[in-house]
PDB file of C-alpha atoms in Angstrom:
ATOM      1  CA  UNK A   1     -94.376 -20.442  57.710  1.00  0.00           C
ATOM      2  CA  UNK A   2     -92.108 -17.753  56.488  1.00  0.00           C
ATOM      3  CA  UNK A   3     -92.962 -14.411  56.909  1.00  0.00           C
ATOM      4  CA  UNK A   4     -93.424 -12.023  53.874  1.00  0.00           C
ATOM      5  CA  UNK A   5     -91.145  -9.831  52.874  1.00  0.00           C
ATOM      6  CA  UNK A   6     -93.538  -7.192  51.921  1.00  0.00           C
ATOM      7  CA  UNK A   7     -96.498  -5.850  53.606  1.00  0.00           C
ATOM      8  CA  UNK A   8     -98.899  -3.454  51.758  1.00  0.00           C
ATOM      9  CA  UNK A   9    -101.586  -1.799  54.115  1.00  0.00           C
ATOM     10  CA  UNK A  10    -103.899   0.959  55.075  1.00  0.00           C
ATOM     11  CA  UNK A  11    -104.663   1.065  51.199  1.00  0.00           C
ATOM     12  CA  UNK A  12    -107.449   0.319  48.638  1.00  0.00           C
ATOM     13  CA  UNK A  13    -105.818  -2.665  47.057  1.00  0.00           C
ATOM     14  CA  UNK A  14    -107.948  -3.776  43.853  1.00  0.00           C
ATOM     15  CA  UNK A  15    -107.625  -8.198  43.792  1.00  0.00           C
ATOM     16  CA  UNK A  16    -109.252  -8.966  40.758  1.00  0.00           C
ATOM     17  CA  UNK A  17    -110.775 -11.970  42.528  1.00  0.00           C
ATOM     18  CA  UNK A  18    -114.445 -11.949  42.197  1.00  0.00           C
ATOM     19  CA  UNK A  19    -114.791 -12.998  45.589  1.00  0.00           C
ATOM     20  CA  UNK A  20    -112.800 -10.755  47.434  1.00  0.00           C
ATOM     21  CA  UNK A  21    -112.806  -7.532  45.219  1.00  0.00           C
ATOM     22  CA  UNK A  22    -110.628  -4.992  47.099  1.00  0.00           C
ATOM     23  CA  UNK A  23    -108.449  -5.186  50.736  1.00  0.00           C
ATOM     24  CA  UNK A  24    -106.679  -2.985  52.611  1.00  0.00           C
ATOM     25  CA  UNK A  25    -103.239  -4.949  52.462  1.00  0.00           C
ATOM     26  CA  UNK A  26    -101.633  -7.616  51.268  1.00  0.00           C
ATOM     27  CA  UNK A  27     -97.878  -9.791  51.969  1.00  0.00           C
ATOM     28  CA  UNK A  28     -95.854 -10.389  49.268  1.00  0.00           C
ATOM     29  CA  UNK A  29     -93.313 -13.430  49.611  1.00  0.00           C
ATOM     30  CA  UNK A  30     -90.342 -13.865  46.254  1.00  0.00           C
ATOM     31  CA  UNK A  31     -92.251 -11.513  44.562  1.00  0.00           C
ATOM     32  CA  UNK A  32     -96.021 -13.017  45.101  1.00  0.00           C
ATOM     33  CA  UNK A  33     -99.135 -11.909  46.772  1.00  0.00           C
ATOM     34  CA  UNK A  34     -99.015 -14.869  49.696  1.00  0.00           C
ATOM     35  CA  UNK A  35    -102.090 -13.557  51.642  1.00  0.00           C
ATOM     36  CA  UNK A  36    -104.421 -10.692  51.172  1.00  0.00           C
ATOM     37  CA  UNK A  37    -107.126  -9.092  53.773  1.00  0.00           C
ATOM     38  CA  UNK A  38    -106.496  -6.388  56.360  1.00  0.00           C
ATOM     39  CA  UNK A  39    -104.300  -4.979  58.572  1.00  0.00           C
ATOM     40  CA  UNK A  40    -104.677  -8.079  60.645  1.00  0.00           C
ATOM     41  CA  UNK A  41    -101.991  -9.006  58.131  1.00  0.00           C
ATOM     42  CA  UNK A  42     -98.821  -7.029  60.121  1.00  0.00           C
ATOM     43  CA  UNK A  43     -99.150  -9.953  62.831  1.00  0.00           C
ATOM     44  CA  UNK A  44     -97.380 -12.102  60.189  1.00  0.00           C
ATOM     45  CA  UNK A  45     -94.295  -9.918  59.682  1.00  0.00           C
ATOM     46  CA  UNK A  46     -91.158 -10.732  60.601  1.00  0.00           C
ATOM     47  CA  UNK A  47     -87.999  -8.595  61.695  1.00  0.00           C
ATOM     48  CA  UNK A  48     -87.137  -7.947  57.458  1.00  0.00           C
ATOM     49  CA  UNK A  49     -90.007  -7.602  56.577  1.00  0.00           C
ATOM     50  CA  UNK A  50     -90.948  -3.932  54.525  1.00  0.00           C
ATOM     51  CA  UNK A  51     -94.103  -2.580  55.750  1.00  0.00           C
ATOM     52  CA  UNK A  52     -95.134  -0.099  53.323  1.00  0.00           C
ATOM     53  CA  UNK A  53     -98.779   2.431  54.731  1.00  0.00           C
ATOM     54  CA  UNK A  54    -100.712   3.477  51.554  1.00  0.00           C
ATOM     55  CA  UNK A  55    -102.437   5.987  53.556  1.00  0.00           C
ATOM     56  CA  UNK A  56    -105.365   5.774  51.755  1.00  0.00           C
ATOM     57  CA  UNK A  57    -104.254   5.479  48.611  1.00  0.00           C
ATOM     58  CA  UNK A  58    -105.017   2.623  45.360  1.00  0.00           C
ATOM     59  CA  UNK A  59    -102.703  -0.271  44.816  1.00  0.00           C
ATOM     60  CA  UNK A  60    -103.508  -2.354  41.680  1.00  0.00           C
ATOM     61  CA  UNK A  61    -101.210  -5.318  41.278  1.00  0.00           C
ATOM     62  CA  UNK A  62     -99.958  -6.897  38.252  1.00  0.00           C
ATOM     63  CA  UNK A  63     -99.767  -3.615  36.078  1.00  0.00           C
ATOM     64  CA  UNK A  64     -96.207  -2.774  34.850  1.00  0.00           C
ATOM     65  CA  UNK A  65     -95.104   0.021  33.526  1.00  0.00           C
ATOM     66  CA  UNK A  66     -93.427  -0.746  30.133  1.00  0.00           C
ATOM     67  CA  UNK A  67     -92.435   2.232  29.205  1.00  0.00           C
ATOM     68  CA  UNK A  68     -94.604   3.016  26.308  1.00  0.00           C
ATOM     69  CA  UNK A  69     -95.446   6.471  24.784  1.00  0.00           C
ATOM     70  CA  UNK A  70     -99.369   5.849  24.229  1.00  0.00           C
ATOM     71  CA  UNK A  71     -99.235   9.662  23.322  1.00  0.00           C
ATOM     72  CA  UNK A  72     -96.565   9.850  20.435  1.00  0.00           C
ATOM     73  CA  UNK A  73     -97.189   6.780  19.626  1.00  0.00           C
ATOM     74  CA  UNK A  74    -101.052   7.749  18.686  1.00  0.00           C
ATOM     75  CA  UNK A  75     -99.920  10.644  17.053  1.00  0.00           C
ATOM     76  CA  UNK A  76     -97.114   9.321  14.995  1.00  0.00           C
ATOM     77  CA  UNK A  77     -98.619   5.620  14.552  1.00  0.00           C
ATOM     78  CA  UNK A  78     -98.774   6.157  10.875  1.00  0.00           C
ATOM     79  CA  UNK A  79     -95.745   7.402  10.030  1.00  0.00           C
ATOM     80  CA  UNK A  80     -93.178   5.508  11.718  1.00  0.00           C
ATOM     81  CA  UNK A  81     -91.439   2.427  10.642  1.00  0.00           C
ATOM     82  CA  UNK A  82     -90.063  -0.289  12.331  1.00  0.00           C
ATOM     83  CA  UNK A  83     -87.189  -2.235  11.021  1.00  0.00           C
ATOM     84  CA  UNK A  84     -86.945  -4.731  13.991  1.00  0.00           C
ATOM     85  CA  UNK A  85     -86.570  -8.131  13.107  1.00  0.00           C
ATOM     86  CA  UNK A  86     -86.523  -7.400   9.171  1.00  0.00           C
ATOM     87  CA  UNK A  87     -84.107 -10.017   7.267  1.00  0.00           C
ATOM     88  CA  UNK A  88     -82.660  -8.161   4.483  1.00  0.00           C
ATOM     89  CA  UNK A  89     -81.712  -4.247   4.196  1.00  0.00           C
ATOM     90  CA  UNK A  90     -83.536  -5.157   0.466  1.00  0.00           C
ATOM     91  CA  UNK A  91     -86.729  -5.216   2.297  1.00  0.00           C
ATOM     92  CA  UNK A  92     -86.457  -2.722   4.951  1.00  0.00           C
ATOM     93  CA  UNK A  93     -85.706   0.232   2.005  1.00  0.00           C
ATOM     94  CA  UNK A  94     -89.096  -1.408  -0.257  1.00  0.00           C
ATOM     95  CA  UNK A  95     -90.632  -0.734   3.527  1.00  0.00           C
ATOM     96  CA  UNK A  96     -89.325   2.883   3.548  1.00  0.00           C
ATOM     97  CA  UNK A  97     -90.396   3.444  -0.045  1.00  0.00           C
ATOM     98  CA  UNK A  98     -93.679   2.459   0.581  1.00  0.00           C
ATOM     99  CA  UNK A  99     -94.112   4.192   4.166  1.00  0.00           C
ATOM    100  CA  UNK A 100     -92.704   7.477   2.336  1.00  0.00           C
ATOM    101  CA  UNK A 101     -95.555   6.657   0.014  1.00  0.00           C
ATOM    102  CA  UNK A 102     -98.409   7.316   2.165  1.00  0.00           C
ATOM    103  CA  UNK A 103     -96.856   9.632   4.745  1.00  0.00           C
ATOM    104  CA  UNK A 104     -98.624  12.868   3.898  1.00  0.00           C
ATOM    105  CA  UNK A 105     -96.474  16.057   3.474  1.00  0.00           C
ATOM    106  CA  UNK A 106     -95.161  17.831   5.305  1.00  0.00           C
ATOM    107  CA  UNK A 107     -94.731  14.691   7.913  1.00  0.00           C
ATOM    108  CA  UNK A 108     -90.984  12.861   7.989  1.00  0.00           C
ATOM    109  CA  UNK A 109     -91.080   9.684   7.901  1.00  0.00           C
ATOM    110  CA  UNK A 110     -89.433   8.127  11.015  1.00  0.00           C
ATOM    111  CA  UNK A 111     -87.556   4.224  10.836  1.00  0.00           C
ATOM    112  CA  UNK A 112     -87.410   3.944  14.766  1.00  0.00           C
ATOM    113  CA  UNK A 113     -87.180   1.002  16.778  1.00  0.00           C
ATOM    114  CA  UNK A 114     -84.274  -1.529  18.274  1.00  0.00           C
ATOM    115  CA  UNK A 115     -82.782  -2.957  14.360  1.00  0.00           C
ATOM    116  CA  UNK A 116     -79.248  -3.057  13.678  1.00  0.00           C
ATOM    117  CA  UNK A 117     -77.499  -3.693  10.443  1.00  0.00           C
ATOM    118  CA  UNK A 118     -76.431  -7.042  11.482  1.00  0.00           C
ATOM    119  CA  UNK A 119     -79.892  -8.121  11.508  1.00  0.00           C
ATOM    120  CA  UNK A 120     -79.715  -7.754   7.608  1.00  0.00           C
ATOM    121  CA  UNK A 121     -78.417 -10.863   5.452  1.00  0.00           C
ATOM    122  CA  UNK A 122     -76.507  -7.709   3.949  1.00  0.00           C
ATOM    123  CA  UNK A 123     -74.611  -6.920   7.299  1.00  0.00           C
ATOM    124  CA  UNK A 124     -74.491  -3.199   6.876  1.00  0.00           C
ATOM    125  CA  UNK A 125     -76.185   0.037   6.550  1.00  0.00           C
ATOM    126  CA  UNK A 126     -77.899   1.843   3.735  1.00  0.00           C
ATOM    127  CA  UNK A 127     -75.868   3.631   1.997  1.00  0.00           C
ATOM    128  CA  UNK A 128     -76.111   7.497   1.450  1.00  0.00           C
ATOM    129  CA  UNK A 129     -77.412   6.808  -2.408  1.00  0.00           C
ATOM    130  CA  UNK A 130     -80.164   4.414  -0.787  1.00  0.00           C
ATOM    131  CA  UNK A 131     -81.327   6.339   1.500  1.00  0.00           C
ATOM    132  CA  UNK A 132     -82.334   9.035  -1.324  1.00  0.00           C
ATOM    133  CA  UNK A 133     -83.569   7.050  -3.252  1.00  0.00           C
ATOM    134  CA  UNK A 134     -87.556   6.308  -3.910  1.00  0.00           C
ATOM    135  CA  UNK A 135     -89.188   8.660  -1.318  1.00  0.00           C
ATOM    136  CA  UNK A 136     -89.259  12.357  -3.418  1.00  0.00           C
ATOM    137  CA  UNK A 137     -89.930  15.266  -1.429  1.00  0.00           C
ATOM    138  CA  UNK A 138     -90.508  13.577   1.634  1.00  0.00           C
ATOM    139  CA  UNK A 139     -87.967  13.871   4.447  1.00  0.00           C
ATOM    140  CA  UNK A 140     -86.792  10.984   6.477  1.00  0.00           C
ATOM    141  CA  UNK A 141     -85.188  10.296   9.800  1.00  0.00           C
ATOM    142  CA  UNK A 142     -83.357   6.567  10.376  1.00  0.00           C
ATOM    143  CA  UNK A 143     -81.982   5.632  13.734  1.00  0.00           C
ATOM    144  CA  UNK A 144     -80.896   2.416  14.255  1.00  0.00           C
ATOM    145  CA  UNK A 145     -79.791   0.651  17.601  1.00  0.00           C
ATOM    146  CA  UNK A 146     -77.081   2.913  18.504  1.00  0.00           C
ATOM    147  CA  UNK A 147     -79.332   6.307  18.400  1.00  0.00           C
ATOM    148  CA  UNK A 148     -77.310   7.881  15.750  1.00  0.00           C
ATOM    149  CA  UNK A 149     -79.637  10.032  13.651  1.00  0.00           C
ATOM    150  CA  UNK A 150     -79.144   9.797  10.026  1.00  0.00           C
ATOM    151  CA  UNK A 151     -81.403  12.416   8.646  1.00  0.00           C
ATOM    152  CA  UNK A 152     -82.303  13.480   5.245  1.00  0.00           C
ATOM    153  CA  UNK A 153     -83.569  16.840   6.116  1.00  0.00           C
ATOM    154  CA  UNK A 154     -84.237  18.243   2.589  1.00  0.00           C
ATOM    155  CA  UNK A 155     -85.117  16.628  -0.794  1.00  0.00           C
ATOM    156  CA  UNK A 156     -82.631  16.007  -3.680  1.00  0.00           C
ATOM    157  CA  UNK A 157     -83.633  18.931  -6.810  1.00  0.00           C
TER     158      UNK A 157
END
């Protein structure tokens, strides 16, 4: 049997298993949890193997951190658009009309996300005279793929 090539221990390691609820280590082999129980566990490394002491501490397995910004992302739910995977520059401005619709002043309105303008059957970018257009007093904020703000900051008279 090959021996793991990681070794979590002296921890409170949360399984998810019904019937084994929490351990004090695991061995993880390619990336999997290959055996799970206590310290009785070190026996089976080998001379690469990481051992890692928790010294006390939780381990939960499985969770990933995905980089999300539960915070912001509350706050700002309702006023931030998303132009990912939208077919036609057509659509994504009748999306920023309406979003500028129900954003309530003095919010911007925010297109965020991963889109680029060769996403749209157009194959470009708004243009300055479409990106006033339809949303009044209320100020915008587009940035597509490459970060590049394109901000209308104040409202056309």
């Amino acid at each position: 049997m090959r021996a793991p090539d990681l070794i979590l221990h002296n921890g409170s390691i949360t399984t998810l298993d019904p019937s084994l609820p929490q351990v004090s280590a695991v061995a993880i082999t390619d990336g999997r949890i290959t055996a799970a129980g206590g310290e009785e566990l070190l026996a089976s490394a080998g001379r690469d193997t990481v051992r890692i002491d928790l010294k006390g501490r939780r381990a939960i397995p499985g969770l990933n951190d995905s980089h999300i910004h539960v915070i912001r992302g509350g706050l700002n739910f309702t006023m931030e658009l998303r132009w990912d995977g939208v077919p036609s520059l057509a659509l994504a401005l009748e999306m920023l009309r309406e979003q500028a619709r129900r954003t309530p002043p003095p919010q911007w309105v925010r297109v965020i996300g991963g889109w680029t303008e060769f996403q749209f059957v157009e194959r470009r970018m708004p243009t300055l005279d479409e990106r006033w257009r339809g949303w009044g007093r209320t100020k915008l904020i587009i940035r597509n793929y490459k970060v590049i703000p394109i901000i209308k900051a104040h409202y056309r008279p």
